[in-house]
Coordinates of C-alpha atoms and ligand atoms in Angstrom, one line a residue:
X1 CA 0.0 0.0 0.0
X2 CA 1.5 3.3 -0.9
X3 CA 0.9 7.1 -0.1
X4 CA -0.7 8.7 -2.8
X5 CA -0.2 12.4 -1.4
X6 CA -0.5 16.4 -3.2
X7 CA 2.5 17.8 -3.5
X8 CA 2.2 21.6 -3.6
X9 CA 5.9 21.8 -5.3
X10 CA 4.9 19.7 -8.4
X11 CA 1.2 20.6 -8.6
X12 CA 0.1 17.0 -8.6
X13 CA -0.9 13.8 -6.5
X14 CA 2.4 12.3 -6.0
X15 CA 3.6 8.7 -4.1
X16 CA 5.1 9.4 -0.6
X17 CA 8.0 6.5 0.0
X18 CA 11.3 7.2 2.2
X19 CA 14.3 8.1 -0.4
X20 CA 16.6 6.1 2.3
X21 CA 14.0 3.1 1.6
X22 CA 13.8 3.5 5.7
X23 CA 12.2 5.9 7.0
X24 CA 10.4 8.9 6.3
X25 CA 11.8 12.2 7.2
X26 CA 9.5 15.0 7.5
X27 CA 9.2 18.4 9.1
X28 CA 5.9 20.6 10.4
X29 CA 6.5 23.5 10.9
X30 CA 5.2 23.8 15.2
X31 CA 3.5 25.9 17.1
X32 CA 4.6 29.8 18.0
X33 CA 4.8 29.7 22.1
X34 CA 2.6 33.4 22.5
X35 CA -0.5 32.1 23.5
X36 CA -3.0 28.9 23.2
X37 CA -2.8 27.2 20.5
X38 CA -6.8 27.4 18.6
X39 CA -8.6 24.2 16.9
X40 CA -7.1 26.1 13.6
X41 CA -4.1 25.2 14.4
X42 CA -4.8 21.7 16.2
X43 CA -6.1 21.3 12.7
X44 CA -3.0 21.3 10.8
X45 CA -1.1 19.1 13.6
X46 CA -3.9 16.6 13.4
X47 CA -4.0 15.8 9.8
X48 CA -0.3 15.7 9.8
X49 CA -1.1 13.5 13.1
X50 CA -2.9 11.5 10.4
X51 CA -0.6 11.1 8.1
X52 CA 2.4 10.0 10.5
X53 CA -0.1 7.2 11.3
X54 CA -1.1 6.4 8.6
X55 CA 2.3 6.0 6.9
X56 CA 3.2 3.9 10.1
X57 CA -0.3 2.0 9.6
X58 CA 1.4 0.7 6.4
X59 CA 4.7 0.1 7.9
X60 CA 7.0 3.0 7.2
X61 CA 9.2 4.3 10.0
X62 CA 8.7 7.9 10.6
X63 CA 11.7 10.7 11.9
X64 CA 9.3 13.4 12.3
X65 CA 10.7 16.8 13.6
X66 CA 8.2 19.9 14.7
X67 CA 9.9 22.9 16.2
X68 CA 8.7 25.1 18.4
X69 CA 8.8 29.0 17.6
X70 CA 9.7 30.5 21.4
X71 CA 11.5 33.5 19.9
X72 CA 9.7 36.5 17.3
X73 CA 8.1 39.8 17.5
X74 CA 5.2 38.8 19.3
X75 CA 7.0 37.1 22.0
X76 CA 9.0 39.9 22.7
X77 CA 6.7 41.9 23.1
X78 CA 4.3 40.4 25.0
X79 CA 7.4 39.0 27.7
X80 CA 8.2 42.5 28.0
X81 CA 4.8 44.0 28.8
X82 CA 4.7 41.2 31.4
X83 CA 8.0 41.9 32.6
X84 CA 9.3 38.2 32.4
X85 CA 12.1 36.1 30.5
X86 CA 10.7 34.9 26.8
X87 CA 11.8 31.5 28.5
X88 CA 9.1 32.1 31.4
X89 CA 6.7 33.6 29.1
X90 CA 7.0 30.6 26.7
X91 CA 7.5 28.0 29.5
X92 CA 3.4 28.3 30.4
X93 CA 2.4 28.2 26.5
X94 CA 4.6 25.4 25.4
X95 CA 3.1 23.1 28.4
X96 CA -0.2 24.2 27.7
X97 CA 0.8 22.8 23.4
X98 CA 1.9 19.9 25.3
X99 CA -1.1 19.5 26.9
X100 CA -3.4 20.2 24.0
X101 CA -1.7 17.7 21.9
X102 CA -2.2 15.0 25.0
X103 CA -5.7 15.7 25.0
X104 CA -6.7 15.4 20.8
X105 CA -4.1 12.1 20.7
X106 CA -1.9 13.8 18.4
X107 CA 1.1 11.5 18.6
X108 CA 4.7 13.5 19.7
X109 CA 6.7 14.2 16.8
X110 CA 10.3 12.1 17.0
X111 CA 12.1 15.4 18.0
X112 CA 10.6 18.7 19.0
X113 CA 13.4 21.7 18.9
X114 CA 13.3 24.9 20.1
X115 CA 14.2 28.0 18.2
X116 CA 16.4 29.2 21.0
X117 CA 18.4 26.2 21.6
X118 CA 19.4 26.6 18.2
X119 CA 21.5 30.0 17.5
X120 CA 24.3 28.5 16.7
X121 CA 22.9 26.5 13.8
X122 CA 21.3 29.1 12.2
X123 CA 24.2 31.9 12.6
X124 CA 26.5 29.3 11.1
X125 CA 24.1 29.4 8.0
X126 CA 23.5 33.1 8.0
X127 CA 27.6 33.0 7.8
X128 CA 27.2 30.3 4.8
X129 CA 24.7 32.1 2.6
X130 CA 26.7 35.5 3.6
X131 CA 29.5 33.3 1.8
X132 CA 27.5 32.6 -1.2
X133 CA 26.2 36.2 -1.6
X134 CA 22.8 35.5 -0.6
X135 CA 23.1 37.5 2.4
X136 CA 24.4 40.8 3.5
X137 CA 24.2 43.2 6.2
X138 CA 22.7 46.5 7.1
X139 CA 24.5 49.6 9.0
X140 CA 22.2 49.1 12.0
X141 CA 24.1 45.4 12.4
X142 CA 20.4 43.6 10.6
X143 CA 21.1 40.6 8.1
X144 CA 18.9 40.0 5.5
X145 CA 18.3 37.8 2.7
X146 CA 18.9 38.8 -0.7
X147 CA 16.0 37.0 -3.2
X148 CA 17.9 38.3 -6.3
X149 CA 20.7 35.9 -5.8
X150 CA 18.2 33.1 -5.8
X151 CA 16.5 33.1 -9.4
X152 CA 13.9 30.0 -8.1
X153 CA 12.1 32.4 -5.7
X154 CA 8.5 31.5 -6.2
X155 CA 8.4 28.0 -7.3
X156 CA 6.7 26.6 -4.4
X157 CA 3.8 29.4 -3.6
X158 CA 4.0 29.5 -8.1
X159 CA 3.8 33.8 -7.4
X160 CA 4.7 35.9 -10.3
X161 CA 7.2 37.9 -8.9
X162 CA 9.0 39.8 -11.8
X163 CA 7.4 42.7 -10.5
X164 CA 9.6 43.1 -7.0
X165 CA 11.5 45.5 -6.1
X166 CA 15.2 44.7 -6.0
X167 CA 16.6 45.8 -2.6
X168 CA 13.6 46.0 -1.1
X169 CA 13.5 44.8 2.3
X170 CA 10.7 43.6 5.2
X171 CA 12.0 42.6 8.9
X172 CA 8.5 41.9 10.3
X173 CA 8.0 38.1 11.1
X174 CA 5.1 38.1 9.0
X175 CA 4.6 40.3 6.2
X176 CA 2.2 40.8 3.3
X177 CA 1.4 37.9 1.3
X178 CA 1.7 39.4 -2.0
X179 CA 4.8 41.3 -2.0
X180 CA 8.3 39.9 -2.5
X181 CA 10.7 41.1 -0.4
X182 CA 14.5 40.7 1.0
X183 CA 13.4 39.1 4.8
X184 CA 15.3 39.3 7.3
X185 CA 17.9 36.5 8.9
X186 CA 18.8 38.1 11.9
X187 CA 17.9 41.3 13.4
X188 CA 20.4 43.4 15.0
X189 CA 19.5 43.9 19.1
X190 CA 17.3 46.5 20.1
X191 CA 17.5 47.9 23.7
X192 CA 15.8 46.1 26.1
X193 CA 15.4 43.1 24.0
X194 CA 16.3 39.3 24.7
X195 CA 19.4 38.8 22.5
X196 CA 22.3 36.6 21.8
X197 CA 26.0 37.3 21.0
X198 CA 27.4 35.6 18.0
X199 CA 29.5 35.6 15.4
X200 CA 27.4 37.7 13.4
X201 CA 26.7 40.3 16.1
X202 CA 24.2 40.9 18.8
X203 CA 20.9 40.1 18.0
X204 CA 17.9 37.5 17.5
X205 CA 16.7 35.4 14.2
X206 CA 14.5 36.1 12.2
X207 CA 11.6 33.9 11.8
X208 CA 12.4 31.3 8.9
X209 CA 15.7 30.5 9.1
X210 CA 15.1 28.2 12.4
X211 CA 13.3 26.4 10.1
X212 CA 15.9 25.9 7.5
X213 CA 18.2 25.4 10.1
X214 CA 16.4 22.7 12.5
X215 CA 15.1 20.9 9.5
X216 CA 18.7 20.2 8.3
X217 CA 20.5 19.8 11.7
X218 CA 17.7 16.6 12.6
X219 CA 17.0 15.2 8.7
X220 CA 20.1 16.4 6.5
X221 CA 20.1 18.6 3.6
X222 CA 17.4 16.6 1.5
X223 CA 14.9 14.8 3.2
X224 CA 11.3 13.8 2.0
X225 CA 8.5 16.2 3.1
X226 CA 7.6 19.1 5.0
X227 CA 4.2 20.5 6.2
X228 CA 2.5 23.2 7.8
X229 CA -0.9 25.0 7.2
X230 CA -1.6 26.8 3.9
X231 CA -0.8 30.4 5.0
X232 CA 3.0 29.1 5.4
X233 CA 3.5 28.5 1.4
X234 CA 4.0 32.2 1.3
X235 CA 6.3 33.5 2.3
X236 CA 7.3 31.1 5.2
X237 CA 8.2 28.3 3.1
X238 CA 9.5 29.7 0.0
X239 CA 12.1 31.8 2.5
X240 CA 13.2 27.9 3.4
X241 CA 13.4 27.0 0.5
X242 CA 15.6 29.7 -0.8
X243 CA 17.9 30.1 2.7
X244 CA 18.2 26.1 2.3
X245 CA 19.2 25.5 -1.4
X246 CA 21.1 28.6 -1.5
X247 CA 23.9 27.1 0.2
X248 CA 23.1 23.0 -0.3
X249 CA 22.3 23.7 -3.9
X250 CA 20.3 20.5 -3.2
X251 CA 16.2 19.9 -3.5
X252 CA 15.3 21.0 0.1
X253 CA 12.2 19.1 1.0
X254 CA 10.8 16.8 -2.0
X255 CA 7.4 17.0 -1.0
X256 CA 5.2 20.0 0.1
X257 CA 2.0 19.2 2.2
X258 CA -0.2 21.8 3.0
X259 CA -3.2 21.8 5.4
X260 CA -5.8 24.1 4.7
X261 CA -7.7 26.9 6.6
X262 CA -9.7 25.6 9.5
X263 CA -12.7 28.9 8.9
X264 CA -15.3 30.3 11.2
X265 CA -18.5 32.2 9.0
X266 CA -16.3 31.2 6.0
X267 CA -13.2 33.4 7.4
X268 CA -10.0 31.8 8.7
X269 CA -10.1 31.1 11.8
X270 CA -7.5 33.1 13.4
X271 CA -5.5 35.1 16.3
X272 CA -6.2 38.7 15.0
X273 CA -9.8 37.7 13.9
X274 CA -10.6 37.0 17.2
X275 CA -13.2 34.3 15.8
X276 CA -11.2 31.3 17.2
X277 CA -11.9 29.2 20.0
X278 CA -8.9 27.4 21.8
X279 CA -9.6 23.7 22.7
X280 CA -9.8 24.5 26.3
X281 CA -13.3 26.7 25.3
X282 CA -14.6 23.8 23.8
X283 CA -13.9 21.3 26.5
X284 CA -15.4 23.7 28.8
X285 CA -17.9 24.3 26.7
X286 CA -18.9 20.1 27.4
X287 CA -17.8 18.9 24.4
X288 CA -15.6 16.0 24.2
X289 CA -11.8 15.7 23.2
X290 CA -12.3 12.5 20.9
X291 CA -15.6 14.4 19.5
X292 CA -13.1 17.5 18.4
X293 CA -10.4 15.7 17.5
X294 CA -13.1 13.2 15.1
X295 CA -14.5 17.1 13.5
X296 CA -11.3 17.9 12.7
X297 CA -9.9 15.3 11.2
X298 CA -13.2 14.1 9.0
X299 CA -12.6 16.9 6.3
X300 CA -9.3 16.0 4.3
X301 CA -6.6 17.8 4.5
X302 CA -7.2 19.5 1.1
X303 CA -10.3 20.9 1.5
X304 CA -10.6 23.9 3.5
X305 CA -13.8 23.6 6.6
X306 CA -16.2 25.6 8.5
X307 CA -16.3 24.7 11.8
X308 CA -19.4 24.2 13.8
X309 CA -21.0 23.1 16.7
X310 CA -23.2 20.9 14.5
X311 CA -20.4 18.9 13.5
X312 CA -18.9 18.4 16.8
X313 CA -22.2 17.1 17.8
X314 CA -22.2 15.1 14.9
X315 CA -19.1 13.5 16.0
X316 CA -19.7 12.7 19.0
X317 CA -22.7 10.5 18.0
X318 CA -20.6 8.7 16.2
X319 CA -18.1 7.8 18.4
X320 CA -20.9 6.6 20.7
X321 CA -22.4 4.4 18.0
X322 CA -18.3 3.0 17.1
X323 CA -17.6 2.9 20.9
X324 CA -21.1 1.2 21.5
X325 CA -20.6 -1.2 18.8
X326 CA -17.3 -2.5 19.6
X327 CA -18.5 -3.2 23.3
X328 CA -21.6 -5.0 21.5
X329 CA -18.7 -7.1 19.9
X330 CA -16.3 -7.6 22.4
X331 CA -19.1 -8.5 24.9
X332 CA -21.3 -10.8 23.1
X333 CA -21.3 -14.7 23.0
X334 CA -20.9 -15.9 19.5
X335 CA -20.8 -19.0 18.0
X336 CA -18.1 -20.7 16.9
X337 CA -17.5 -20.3 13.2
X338 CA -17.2 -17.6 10.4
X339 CA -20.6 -16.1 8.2
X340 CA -18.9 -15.9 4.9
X341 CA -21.2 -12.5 4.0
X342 CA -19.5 -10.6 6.6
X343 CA -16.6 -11.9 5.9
X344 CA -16.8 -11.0 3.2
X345 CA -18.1 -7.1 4.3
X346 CA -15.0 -7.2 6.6
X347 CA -12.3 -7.8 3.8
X348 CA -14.2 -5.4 1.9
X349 CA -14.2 -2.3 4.6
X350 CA -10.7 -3.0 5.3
X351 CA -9.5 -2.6 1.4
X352 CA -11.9 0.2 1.1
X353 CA -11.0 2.4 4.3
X354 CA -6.6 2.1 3.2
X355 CA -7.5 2.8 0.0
X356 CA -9.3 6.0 0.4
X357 CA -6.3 7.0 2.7
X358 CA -4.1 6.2 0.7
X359 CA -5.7 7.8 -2.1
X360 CA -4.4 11.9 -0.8
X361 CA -5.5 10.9 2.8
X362 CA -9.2 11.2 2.1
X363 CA -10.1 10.5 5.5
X364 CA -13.9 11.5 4.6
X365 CA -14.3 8.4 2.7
X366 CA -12.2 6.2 4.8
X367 CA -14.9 6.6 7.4
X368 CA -17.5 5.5 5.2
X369 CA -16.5 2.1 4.7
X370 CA -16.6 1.4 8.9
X371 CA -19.8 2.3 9.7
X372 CA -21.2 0.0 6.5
X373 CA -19.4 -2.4 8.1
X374 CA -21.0 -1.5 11.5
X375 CA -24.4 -1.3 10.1
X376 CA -24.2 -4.9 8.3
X377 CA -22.7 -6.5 11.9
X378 CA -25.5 -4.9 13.9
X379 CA -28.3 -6.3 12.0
X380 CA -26.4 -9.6 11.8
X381 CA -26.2 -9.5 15.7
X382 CA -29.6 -9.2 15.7
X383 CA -30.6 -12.0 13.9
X384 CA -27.7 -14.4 15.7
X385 CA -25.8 -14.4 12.5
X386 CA -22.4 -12.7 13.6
X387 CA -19.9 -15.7 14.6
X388 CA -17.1 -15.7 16.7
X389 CA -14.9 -15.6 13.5
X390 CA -16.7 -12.7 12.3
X391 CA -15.9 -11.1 15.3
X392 CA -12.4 -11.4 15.5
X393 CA -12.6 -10.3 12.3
X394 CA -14.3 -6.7 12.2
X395 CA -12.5 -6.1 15.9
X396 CA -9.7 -6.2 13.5
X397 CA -10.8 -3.9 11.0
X398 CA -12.1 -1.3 14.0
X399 CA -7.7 -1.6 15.4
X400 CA -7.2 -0.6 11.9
X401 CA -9.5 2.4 12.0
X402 CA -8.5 3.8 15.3
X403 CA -4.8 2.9 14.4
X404 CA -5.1 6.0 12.7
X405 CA -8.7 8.1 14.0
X406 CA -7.6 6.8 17.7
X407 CA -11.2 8.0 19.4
X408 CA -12.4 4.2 20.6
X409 CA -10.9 4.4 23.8
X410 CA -12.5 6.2 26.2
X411 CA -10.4 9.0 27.8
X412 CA -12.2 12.2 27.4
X413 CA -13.4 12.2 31.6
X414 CA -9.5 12.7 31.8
X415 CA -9.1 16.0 29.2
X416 CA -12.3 17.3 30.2
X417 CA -10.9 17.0 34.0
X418 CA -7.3 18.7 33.5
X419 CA -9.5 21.6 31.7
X420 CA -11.5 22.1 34.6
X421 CA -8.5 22.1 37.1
X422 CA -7.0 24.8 34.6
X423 CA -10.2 26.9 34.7
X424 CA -9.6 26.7 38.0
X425 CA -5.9 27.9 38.4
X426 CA -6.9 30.0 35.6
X427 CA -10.2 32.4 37.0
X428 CA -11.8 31.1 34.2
X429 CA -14.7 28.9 35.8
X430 CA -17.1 31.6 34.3
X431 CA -16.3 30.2 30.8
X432 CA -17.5 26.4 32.2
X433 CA -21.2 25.4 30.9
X434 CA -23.2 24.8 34.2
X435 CA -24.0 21.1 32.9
X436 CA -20.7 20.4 32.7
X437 CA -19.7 21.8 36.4
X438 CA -22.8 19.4 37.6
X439 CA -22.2 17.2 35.6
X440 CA -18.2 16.7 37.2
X441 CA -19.6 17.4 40.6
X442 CA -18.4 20.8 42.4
X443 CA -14.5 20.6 44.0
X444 CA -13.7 22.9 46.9
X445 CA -11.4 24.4 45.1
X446 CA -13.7 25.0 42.3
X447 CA -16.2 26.4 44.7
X448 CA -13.1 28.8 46.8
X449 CA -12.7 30.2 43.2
X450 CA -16.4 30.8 42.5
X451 CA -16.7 32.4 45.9
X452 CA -13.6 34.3 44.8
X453 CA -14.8 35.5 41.9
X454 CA -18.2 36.3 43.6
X455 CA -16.6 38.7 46.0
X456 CA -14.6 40.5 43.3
X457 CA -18.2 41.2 41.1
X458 CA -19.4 42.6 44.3
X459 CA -16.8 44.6 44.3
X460 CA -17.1 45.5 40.7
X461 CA -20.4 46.3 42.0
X462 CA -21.4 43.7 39.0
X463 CA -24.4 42.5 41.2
X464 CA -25.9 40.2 38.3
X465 CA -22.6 37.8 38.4
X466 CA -22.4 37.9 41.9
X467 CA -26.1 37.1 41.9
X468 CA -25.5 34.4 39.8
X469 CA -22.4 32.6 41.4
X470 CA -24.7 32.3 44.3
X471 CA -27.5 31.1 42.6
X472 CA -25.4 28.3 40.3
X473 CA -24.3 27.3 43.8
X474 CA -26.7 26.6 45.3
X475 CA -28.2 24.8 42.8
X476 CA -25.3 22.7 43.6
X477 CA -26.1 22.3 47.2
X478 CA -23.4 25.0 48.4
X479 CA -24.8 27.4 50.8
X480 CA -22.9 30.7 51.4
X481 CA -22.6 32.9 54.4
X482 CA -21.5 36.4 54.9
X483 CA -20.3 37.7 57.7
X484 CA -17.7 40.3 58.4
X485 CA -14.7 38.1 58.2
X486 CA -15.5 37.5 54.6
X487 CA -17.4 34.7 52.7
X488 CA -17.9 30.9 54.5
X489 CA -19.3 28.4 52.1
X490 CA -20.5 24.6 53.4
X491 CA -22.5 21.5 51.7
X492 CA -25.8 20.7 52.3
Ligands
LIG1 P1 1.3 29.4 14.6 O1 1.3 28.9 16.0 O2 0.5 30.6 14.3 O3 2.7 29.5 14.0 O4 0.6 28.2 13.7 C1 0.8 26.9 13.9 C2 0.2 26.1 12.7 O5 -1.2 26.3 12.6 C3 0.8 26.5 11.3 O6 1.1 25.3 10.6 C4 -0.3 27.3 10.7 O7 -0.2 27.3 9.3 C5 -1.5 26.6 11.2 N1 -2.8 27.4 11.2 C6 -3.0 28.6 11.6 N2 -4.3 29.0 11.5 C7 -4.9 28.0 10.9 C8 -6.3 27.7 10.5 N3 -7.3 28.6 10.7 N4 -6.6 26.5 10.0 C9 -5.6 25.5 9.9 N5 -4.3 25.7 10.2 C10 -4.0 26.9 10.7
LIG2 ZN1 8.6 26.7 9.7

């Protein structure tokens, strides 16, 4: 069975197979450590989730490296305004990724780097494309790319760009998407700013060359594929590309996968929107980790997808009826012997669900094929027609589907509980549907923190909240008393 993936550097469907016949090395571009991560971007990391599994699914060895972006404009600034180290800033972010990635099942890459472990690497390739003309430097002590010495600028993102402006320079991390321009490598120190001193002077990198650099330190020069979300063609990948092959002269990354936009109301989902939700709102919200990670995954890769509530619902339903099922199967008492129909259906699910994988991870219509398959088996339970044979077999069939989807076992109490111990920590019980909070039971220190927050909208002279947390608690059997020492809560 082989990998039948798009390739946005040739255009077309192209097979996936390890040059080195072993194993495949890829590269995703990771997470920048600012903030929570949203389901946009849980997106990209679980249909690259999907295809590491799936490539393992059909016994390829993976060396999958994702770095993690704890150094760039935004991190700077927002480390600064809270008067802490990046490290500390990041520290809380990168745990929370960590956790995130727990809670959806998305497997941990084979090495996960970080930008500022890895100066050295990428001044020693600022030095190398400095060496081959491609780079220069500025009076204020910047280093920045020059795109006229490499003539293949464009071929990935396939941008006309005859129009751009020699010289013309950007140093923002991210820039527009339509303009060309030199980026910069390294940017010289400014006051008050974290920053390194190297070879090349005092300063920090600029976004894309930790890329270039961490992709080659972990998988060599050439390696097999590389991936990230859509808005990275342009210019985040293209600036790889040309910082790479302008001093390996070598093919970079042979094949380009590209997730696309997770949207909200038909609009990326994004940041600066402000029309995202983080995973943590949705598991507060009551909804289930398997449930997202299911929604997200269900839409291939290539097609871009609205999000909605709808769907999430949708997916939950049909983990219950696979869950459901494969108890039904694991619990009944079957006859001995093998019902050559399903049999039959079972062969044919199996062959039908790689296939569609396999076919550009089409992970739509590789779900088809297992609920046929759980339909047929049902009604053959019913009429005492399913044999022990047959249920070996589709048990089988169901490994092979959650090899990959992973959302059989139950472990969703578990997310749901860490979010509600961080909404805790956090202040942000407010944000927790009431169902849910009954639903888990009340702890104390779910109900200090209400009573917290309680005393602080009084304060705020916010009456309704405070009116409210009293209210919700009490629903709950928790009585509270004021008196002049302050706020005493008990059980009923
Ligand atoms: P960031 O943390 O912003 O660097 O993004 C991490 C990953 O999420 C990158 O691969 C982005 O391309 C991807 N990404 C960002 N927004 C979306 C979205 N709305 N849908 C899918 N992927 C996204
Ligand atoms: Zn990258």
């Amino acid at each position: 069975m082989t990998l039948r993936l798009f390739n946005t550097l040739t255009g077309e469907v192209d097979l996936l197979a390890p040059a080195d016949g072993v194993a495949l090395r890829m590269y995703a571009c990771g997470p920048t450590v600012y903030d929570y991560g949203h389901i946009g971007n849980f997106r990209t990391f679980l249909q690259v989730d999907v295809l590491r599994r799936f490539l393992r699914l059909t016994g390829i060895k993976v060396r999958h490296v994702m770095n993690i972006t704890d150094v760039d404009d935004r991190i700077l600034h927002n480390a600064a305004e809270a008067g802490v180290s990046i490290r500390e800033y990041t520290a809380v972010y990168e745990q929370a990724f960590f956790e995130d990635l727990e809670a959806l099942r998305v497997e941990r890459p084979e090495v996960m780097a970080r930008a500022t472990e890895h100066i050295p690497r990428m001044v020693e390739l600022i030095q190398k494309l400095a060496a081959a003309g491609a780079a220069y430097q500025t009076e204020d002590g910047s280093w920045y790319f020059r795109l006229a010495a490499f003539p293949e600028y464009g071929k990935l993102s396939k941008k006309d760009l005859s129009g751009m402006e020699d010289g013309a320079r950007v140093d923002l991390d991210e820039y527009e998407k339509d303009s060309a321009r030199d980026f910069a490598l390294w940017k010289a120190a400014k006051p008050g700013e974290t920053s390194w001193d190297t070879a090349i002077g005092r300063g920090r990198p600029g976004w894309h060359i930790e890329c270039s650099a961490m992709a080659m330190e972990y998988l060599g020069e050439s390696f097999d594929l590389h991936a990230g979300g859509e808005d990275l063609i342009f210019p985040h990948h293209e600036n790889e590309i040309a910082q790479s092959e302008s001093v390996t002269h070598k093919t970079f990354a042979r094949h380009w996968m590209h997730v696309r936009f997770l949207l909200v109301d038909g609009r990326k989902m994004s940041k600066s929107e402000g029309n995202f939700y983080t995973l943590r709102d949705l598991l507060l919200k009551g909804y289930k980790a398997s449930a997202i990670r299911l929604a997200l995954i269900s839409v291939p890769y290539r097609h871009q997808f609205n999000f909605t509530f709808d769907g999430l619902i949708e997916a939950t339903s049909a983990i219950e009826r696979l869950r459901t099922f494969r108890e039904r199967l694991r619990m009944g008492v079957f006859a001995t012997g093998e019902n050559p129909a399903l049999q039959a259906s079972a062969k044919k699910a199996q062959a039908e669900y790689l296939a569609a994988l396999a076919n550009d991870l089409n992970t739509a219509e590789a779900r088809a094929p297992i609920f046929d398959l759980l339909r047929a088996a049902n009604t053959a339970m019913d009429q005492g027609l399913l044999l022990a044979g047959d249920r070996d077999a589709i048990l089988a069939v169901l490994a092979s589907f959650d090899a990959v989807f992973d959302v059989l076992e139950d472990r969703d109490a578990e997310a749901t509980r860490r979010a509600l111990e961080w909404a805790v920590q956090a202040g942000r019980l407010s944000d927790v549907a009431p169902e849910l909070l009954a639903r888990q039971g009340l702890t104390d220190e779910a109900i200090d923190a209400l009573v917290a927050e309680r005393s602080l909208a009084k304060k705020q002279r916010n009456f309704a909240r405070a009116d409210q947390i009293r209210n919700e608690l009490a629903e709950k059997g928790v009585v509270l008393e004021d008196s002049k020492d302050g706020v005493r809560w008990k059980r009923k």
